PDB file of C-alpha atoms in Angstrom:
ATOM      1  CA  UNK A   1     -33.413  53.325  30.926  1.00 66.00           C
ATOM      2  CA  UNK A   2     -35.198  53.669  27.552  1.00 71.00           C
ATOM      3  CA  UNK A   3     -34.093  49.580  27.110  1.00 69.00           C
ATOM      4  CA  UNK A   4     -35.424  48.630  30.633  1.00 70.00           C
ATOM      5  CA  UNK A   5     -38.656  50.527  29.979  1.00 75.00           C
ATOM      6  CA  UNK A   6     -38.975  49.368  26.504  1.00 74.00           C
ATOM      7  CA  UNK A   7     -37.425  45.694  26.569  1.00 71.00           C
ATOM      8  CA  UNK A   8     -38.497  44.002  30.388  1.00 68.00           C
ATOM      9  CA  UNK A   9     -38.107  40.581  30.097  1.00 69.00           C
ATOM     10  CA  UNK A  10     -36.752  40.464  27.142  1.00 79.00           C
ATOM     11  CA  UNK A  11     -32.890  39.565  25.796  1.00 84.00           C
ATOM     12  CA  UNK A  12     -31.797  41.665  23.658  1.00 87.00           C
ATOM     13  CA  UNK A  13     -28.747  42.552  20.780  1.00 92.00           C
ATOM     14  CA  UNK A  14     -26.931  45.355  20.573  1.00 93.00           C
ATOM     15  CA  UNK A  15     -25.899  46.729  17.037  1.00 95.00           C
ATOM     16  CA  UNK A  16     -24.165  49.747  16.275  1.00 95.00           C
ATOM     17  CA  UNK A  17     -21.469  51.275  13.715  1.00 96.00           C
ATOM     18  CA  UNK A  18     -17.795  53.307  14.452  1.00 94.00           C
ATOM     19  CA  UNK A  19     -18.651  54.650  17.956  1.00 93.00           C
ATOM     20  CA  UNK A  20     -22.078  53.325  18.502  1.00 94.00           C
ATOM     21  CA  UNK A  21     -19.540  50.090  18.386  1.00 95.00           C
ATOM     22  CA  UNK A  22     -17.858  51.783  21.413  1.00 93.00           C
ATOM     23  CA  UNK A  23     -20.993  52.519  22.745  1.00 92.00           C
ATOM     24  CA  UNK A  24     -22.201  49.444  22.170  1.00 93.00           C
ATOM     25  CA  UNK A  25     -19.610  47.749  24.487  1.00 93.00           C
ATOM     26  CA  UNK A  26     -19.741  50.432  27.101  1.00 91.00           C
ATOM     27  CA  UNK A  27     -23.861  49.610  27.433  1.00 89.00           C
ATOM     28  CA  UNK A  28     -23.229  45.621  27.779  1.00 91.00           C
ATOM     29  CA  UNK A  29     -20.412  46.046  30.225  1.00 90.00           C
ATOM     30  CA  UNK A  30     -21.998  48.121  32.411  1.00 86.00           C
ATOM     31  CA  UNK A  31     -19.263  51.001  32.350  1.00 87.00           C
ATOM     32  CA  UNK A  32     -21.787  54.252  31.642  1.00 74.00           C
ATOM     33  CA  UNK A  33     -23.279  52.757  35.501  1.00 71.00           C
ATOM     34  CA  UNK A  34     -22.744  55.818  38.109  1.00 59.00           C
ATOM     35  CA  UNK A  35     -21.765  53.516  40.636  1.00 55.00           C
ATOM     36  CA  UNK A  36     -20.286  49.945  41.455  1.00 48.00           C
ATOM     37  CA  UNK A  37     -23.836  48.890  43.247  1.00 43.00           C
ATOM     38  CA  UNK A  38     -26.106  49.633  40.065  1.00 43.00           C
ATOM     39  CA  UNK A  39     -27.501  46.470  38.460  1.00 49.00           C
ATOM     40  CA  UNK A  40     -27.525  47.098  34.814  1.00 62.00           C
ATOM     41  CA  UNK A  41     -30.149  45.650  32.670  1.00 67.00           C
ATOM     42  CA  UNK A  42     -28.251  45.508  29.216  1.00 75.00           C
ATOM     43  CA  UNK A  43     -25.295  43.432  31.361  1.00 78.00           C
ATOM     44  CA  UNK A  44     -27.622  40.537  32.167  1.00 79.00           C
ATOM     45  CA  UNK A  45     -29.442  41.005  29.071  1.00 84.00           C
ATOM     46  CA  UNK A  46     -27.691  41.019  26.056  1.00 89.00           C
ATOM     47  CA  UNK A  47     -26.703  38.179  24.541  1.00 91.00           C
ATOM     48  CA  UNK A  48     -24.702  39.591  21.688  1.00 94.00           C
ATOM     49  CA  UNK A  49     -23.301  42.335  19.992  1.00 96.00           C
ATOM     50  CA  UNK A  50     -22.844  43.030  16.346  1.00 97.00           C
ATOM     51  CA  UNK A  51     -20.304  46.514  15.002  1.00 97.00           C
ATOM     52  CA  UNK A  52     -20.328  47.641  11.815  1.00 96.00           C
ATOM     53  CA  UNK A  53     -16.314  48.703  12.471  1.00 94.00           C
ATOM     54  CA  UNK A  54     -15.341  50.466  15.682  1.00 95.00           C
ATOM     55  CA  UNK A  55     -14.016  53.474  16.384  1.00 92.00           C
ATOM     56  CA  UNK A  56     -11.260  54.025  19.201  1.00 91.00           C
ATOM     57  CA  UNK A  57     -13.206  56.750  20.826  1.00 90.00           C
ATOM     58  CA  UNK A  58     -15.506  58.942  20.982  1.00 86.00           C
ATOM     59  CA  UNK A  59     -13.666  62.032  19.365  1.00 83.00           C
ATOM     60  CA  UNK A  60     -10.451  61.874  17.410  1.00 80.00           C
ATOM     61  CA  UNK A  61      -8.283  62.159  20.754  1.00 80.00           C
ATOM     62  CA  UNK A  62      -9.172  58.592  20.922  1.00 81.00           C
ATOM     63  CA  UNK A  63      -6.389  58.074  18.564  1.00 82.00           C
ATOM     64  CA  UNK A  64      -3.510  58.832  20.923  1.00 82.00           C
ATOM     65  CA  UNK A  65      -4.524  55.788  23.021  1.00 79.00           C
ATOM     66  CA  UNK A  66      -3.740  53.263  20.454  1.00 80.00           C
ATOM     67  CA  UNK A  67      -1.343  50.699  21.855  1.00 76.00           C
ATOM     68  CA  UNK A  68       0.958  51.457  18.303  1.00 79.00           C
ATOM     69  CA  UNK A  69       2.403  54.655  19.694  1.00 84.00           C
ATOM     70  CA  UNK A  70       5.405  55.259  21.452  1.00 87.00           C
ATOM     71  CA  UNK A  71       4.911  56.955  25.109  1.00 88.00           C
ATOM     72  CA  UNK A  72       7.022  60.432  22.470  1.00 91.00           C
ATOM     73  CA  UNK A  73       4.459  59.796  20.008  1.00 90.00           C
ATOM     74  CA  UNK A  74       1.385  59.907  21.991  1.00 87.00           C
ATOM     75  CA  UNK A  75       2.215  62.596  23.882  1.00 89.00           C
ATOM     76  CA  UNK A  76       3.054  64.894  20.692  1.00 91.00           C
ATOM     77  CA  UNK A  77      -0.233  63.763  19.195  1.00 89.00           C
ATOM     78  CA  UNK A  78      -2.011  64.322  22.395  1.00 87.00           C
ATOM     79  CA  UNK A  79      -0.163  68.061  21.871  1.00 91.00           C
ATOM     80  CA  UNK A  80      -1.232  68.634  18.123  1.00 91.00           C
ATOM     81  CA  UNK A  81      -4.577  68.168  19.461  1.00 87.00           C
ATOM     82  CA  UNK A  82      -4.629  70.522  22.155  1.00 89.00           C
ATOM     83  CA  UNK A  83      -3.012  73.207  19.542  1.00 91.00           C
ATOM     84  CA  UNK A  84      -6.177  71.918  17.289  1.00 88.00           C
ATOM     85  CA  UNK A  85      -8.839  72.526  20.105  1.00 87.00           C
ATOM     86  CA  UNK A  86      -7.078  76.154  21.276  1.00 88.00           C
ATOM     87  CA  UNK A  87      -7.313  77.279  17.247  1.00 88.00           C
ATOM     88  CA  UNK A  88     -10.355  75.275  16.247  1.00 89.00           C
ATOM     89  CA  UNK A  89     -12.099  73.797  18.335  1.00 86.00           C
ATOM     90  CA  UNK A  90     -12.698  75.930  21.186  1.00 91.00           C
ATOM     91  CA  UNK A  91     -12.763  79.102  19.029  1.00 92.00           C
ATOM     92  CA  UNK A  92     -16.630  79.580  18.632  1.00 91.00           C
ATOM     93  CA  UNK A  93     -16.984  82.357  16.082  1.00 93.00           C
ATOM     94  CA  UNK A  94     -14.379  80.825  13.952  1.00 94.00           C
ATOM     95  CA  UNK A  95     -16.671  77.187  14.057  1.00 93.00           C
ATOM     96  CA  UNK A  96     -19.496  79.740  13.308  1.00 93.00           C
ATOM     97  CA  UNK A  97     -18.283  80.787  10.674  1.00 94.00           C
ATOM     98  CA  UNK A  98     -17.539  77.278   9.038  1.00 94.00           C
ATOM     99  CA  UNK A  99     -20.571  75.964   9.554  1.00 93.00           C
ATOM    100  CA  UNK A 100     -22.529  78.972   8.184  1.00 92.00           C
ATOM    101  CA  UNK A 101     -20.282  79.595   5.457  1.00 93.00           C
ATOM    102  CA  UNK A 102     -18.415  76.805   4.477  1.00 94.00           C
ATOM    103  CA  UNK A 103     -20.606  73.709   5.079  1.00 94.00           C
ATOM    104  CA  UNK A 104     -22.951  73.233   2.153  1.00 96.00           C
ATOM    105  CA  UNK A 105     -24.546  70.470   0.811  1.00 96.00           C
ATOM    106  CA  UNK A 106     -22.364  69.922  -1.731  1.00 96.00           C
ATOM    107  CA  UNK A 107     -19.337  69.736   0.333  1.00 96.00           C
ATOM    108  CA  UNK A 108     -21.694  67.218   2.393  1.00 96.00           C
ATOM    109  CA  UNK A 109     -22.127  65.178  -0.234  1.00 97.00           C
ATOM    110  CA  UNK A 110     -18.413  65.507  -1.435  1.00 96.00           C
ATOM    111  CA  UNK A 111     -17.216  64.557   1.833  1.00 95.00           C
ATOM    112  CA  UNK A 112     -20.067  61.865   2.697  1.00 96.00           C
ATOM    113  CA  UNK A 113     -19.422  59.823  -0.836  1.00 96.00           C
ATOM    114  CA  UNK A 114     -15.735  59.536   0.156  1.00 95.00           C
ATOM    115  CA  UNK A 115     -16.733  57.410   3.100  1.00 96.00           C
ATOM    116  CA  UNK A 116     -19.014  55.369   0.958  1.00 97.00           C
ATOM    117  CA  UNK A 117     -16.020  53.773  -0.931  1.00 95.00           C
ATOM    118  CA  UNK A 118     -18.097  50.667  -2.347  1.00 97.00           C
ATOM    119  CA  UNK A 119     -21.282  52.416  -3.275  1.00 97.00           C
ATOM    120  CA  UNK A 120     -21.080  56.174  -3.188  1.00 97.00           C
ATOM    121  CA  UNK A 121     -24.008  57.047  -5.475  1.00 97.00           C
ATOM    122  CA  UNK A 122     -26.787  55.578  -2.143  1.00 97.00           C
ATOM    123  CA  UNK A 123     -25.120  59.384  -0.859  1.00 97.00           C
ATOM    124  CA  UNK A 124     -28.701  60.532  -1.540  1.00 97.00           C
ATOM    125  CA  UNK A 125     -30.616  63.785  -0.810  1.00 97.00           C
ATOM    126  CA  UNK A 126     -32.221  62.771   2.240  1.00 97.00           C
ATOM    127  CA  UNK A 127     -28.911  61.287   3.549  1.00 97.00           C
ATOM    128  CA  UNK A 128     -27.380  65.164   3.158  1.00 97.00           C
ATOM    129  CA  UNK A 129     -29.879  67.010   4.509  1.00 97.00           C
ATOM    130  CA  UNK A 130     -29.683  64.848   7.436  1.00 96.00           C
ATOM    131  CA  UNK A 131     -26.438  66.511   7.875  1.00 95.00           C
ATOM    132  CA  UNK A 132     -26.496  69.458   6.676  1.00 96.00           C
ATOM    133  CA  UNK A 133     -29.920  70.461   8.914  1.00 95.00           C
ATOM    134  CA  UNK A 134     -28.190  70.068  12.341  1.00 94.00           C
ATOM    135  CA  UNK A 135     -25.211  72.229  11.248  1.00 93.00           C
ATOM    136  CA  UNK A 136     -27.675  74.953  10.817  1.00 91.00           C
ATOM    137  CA  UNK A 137     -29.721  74.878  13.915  1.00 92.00           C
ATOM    138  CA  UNK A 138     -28.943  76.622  17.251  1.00 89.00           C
ATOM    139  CA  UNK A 139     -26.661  74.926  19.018  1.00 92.00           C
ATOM    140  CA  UNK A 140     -24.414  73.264  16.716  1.00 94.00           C
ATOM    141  CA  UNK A 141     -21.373  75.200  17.378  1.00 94.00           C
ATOM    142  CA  UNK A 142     -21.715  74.198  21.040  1.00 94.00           C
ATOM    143  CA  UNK A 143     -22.044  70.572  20.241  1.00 92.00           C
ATOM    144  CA  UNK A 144     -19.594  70.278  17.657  1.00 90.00           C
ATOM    145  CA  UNK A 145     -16.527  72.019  19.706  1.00 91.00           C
ATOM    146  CA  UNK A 146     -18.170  69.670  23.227  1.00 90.00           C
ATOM    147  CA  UNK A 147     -17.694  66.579  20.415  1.00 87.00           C
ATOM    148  CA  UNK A 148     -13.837  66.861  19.652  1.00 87.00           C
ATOM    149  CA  UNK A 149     -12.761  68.614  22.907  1.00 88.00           C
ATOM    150  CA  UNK A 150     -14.358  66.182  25.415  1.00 87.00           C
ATOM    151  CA  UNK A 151     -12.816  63.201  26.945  1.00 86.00           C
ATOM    152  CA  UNK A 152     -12.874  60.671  24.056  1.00 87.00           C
ATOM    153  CA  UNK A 153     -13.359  58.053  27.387  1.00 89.00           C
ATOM    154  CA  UNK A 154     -12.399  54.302  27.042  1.00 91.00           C
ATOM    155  CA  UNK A 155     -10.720  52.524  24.100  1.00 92.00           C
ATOM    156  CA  UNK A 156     -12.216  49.004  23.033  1.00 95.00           C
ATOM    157  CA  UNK A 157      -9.351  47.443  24.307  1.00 94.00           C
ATOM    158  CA  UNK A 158      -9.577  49.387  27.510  1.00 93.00           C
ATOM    159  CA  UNK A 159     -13.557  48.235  28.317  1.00 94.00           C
ATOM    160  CA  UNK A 160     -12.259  44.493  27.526  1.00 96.00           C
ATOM    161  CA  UNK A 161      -9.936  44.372  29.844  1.00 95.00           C
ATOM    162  CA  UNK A 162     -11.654  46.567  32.557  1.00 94.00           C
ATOM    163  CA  UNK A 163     -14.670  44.291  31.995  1.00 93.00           C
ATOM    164  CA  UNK A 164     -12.887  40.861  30.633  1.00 94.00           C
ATOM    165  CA  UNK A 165     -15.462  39.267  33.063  1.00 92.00           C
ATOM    166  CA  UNK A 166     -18.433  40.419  30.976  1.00 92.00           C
ATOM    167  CA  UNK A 167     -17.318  40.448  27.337  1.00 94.00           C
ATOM    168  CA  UNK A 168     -15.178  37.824  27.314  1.00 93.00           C
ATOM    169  CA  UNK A 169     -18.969  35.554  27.120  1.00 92.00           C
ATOM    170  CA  UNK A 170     -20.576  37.901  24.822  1.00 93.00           C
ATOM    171  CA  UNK A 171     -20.726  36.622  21.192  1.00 96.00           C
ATOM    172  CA  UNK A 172     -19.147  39.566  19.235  1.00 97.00           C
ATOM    173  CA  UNK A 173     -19.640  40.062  15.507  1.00 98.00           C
ATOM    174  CA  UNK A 174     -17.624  42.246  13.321  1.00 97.00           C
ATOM    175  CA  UNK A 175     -18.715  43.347  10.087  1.00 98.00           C
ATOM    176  CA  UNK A 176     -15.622  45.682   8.584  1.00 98.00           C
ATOM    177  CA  UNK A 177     -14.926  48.041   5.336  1.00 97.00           C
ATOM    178  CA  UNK A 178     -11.906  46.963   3.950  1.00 97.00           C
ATOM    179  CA  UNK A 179     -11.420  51.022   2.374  1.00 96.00           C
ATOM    180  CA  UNK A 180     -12.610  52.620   5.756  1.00 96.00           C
ATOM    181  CA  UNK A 181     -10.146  55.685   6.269  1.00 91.00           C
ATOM    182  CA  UNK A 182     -11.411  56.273   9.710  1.00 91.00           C
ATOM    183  CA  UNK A 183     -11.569  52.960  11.436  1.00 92.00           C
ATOM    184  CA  UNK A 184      -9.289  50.803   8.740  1.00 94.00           C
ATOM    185  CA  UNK A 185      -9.308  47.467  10.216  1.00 95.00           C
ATOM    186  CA  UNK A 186      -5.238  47.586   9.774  1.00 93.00           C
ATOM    187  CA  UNK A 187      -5.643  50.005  12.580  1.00 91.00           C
ATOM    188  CA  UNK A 188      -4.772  49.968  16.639  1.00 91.00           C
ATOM    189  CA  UNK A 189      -8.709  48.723  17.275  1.00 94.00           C
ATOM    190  CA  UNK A 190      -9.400  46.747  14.018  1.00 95.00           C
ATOM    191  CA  UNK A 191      -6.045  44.453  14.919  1.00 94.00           C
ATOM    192  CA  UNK A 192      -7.145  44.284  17.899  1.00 95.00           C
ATOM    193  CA  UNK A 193     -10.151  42.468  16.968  1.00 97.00           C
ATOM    194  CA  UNK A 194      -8.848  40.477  14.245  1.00 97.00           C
ATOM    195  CA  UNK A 195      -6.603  38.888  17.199  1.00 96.00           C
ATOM    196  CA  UNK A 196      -9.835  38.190  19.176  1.00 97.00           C
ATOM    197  CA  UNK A 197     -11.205  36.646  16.310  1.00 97.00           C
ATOM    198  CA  UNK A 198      -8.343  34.199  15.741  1.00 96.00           C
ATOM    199  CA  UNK A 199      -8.784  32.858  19.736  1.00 94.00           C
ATOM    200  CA  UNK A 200     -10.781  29.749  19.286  1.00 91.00           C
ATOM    201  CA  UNK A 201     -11.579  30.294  23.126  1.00 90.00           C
ATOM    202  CA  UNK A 202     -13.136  32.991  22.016  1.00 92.00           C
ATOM    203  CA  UNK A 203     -16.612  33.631  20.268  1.00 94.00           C
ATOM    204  CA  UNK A 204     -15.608  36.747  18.220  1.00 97.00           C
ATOM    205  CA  UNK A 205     -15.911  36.401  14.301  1.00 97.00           C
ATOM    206  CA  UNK A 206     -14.578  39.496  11.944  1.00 97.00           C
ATOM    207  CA  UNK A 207     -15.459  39.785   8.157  1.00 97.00           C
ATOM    208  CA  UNK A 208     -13.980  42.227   5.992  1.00 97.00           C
ATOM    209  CA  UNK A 209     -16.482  43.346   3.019  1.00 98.00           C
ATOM    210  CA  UNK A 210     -15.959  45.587   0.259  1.00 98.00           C
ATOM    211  CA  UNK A 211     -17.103  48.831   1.721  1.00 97.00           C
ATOM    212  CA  UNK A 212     -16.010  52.151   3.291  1.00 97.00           C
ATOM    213  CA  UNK A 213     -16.824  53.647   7.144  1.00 96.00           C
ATOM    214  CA  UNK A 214     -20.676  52.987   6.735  1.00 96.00           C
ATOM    215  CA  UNK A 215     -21.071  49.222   5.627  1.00 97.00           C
ATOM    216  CA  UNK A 216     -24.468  48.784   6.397  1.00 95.00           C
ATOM    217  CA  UNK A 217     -25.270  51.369   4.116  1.00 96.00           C
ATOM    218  CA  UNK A 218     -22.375  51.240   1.468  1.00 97.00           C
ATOM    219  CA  UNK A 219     -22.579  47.460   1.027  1.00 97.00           C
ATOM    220  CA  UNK A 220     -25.929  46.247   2.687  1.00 96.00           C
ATOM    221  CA  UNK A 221     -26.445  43.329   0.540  1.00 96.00           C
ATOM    222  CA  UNK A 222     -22.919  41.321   2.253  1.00 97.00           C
ATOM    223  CA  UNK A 223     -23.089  43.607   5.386  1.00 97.00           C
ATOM    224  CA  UNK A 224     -26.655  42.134   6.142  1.00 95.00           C
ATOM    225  CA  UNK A 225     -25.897  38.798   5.320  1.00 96.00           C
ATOM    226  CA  UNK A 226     -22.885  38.166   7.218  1.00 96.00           C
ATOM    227  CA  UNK A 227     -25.130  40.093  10.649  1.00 96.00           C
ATOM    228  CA  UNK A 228     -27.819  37.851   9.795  1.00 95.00           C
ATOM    229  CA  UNK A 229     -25.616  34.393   9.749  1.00 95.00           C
ATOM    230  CA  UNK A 230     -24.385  35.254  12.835  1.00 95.00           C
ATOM    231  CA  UNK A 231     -28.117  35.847  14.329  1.00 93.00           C
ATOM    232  CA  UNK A 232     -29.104  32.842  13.002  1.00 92.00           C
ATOM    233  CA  UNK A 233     -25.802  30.896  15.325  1.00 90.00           C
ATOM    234  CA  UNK A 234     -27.446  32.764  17.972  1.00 88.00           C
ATOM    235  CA  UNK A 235     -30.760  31.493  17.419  1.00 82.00           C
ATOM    236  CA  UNK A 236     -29.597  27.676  17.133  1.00 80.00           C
ATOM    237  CA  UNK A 237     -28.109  28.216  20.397  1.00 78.00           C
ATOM    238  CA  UNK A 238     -30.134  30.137  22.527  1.00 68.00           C
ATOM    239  CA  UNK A 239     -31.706  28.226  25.341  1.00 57.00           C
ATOM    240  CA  UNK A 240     -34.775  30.827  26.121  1.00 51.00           C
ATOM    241  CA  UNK A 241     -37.919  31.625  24.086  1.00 49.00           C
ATOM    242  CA  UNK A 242     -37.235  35.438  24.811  1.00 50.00           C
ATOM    243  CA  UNK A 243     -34.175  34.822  23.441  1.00 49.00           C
ATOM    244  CA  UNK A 244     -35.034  33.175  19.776  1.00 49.00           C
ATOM    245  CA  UNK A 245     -38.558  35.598  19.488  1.00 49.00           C
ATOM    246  CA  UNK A 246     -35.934  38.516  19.377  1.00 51.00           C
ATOM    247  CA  UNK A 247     -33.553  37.182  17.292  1.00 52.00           C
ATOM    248  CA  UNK A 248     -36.218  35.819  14.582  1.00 53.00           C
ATOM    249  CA  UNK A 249     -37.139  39.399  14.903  1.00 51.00           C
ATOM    250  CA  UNK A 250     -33.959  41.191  14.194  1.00 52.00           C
ATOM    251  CA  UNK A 251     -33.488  38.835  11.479  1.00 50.00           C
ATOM    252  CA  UNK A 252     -36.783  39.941   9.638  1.00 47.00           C
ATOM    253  CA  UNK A 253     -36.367  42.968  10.192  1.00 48.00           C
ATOM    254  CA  UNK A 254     -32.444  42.870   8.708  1.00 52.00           C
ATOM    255  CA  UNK A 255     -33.242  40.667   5.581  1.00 47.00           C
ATOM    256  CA  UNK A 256     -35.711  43.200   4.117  1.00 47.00           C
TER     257      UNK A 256
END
């Protein structure tokens, strides 16, 4: 809604990084539509989409659905992480406790500068308290046991080949960490997409920077250059003004 209000007549290009990646995909194929009859604006819309990595769902169950495991393996892991949910996840005053107690902004920081593998001193103060504020407020034990003991909903692979119609003619862009310990590109999704991008039928392109789960942040000098070549392939061949005003303006607003 907030792009239809916000964006009429307009294309636009969808960014996002782990599962704003999923998310990402889910808006431009149309699958977060309540019904088969809804016209979706990002579907006609969008003319490309750019992840920063991309996580395999929206909680860590999303794991399980990897096409690596065994039909033995995913059901144990599917099992470790119902024991994990019945002992963590779903026990409130125990996540109470963690949060008030154990989370501090050191162990923020700590925990934060291991995902920024290539530059972990842009961990700053302002990037912690952005983390460490929400833990605090009311209401963050309810969303953080709803986060890992919801449906983790459709893989990447799952929305491609639900909605091969639709992505398959979206130009894709992958900008990956090469040290990313949540979403390493050796993984079930980040194969995945290295096939894709090695289909010349196909206009998906991956490249793999020095950098950790965050690479727009870790490594924005490469991560920002490689996004803003592919705008600029986008630009040459758009064939609508709406199209190239947007593009120019992503690019500005990415190369500063």
């Amino acid at each position: 809604n907030y792009a239809k209000e916000n964006m009429a007549g307009k294309d636009v290009v969808l960014v996002g990084n782990s599962i704003g990646s999923l998310i990402a995909l889910s808006a431009t194929s149309g699958d977060f539509l309540s019904d088969n009859k809804s016209s979706g604006f990002l579907i006609e819309k969008t003319k490309g989409i750019c992840m920063f990595n991309c996580g395999v769902g929206l909680n860590s169950r999303g794991i399980a659905n990897e096409s690596q495991w065994s039909p033995a393996q995913r059901f144990l892991i599917n099992k470790l992480f119902d024991v994990l949910d019945t002992l963590i996840f779903r026990n409130q005053a125990l996540l109470g406790y963690v949060l008030e107690e154990v989370v501090t902004e050191e162990l923020l920081r700590e925990t934060l500068q291991g995902l920024y593998k290539y530059s972990p001193e842009r961990v700053d103060d302002e990037l912690v308290e952005s983390f460490f504020a929400p833990a605090k407020t009311k209401g963050a034990v309810d969303a953080l046991s709803q986060i890992y003991t919801n449906s983790p909903g459709k893989t990447p692979m799952d929305l491609h080949t639900e909605y091969d119609d639709i992505l398959s003619k979206i130009p894709i862009k992958l900008v990956w960490g090469d040290d990313d310990a949540i979403a390493p590109v050796s993984g079930g999704v980040g194969q995945f997409y290295t096939k894709l991008s090695e289909n010349e039928d196909l206009n998906v392109s991956l490249d793999i920077i020095p950098a950790g789960h965050v690479p727009f942040d870790d490594n924005p000098i490469q991560c920002n250059d490689a996004f803003l070549q592919w705008l600029e392939t986008l630009n040459k061949n758009s064939d609508t003004k709406e199209s190239s005003g947007v593009l120019d303006g992503l690019g500005k607003l990415f190369s500063r």
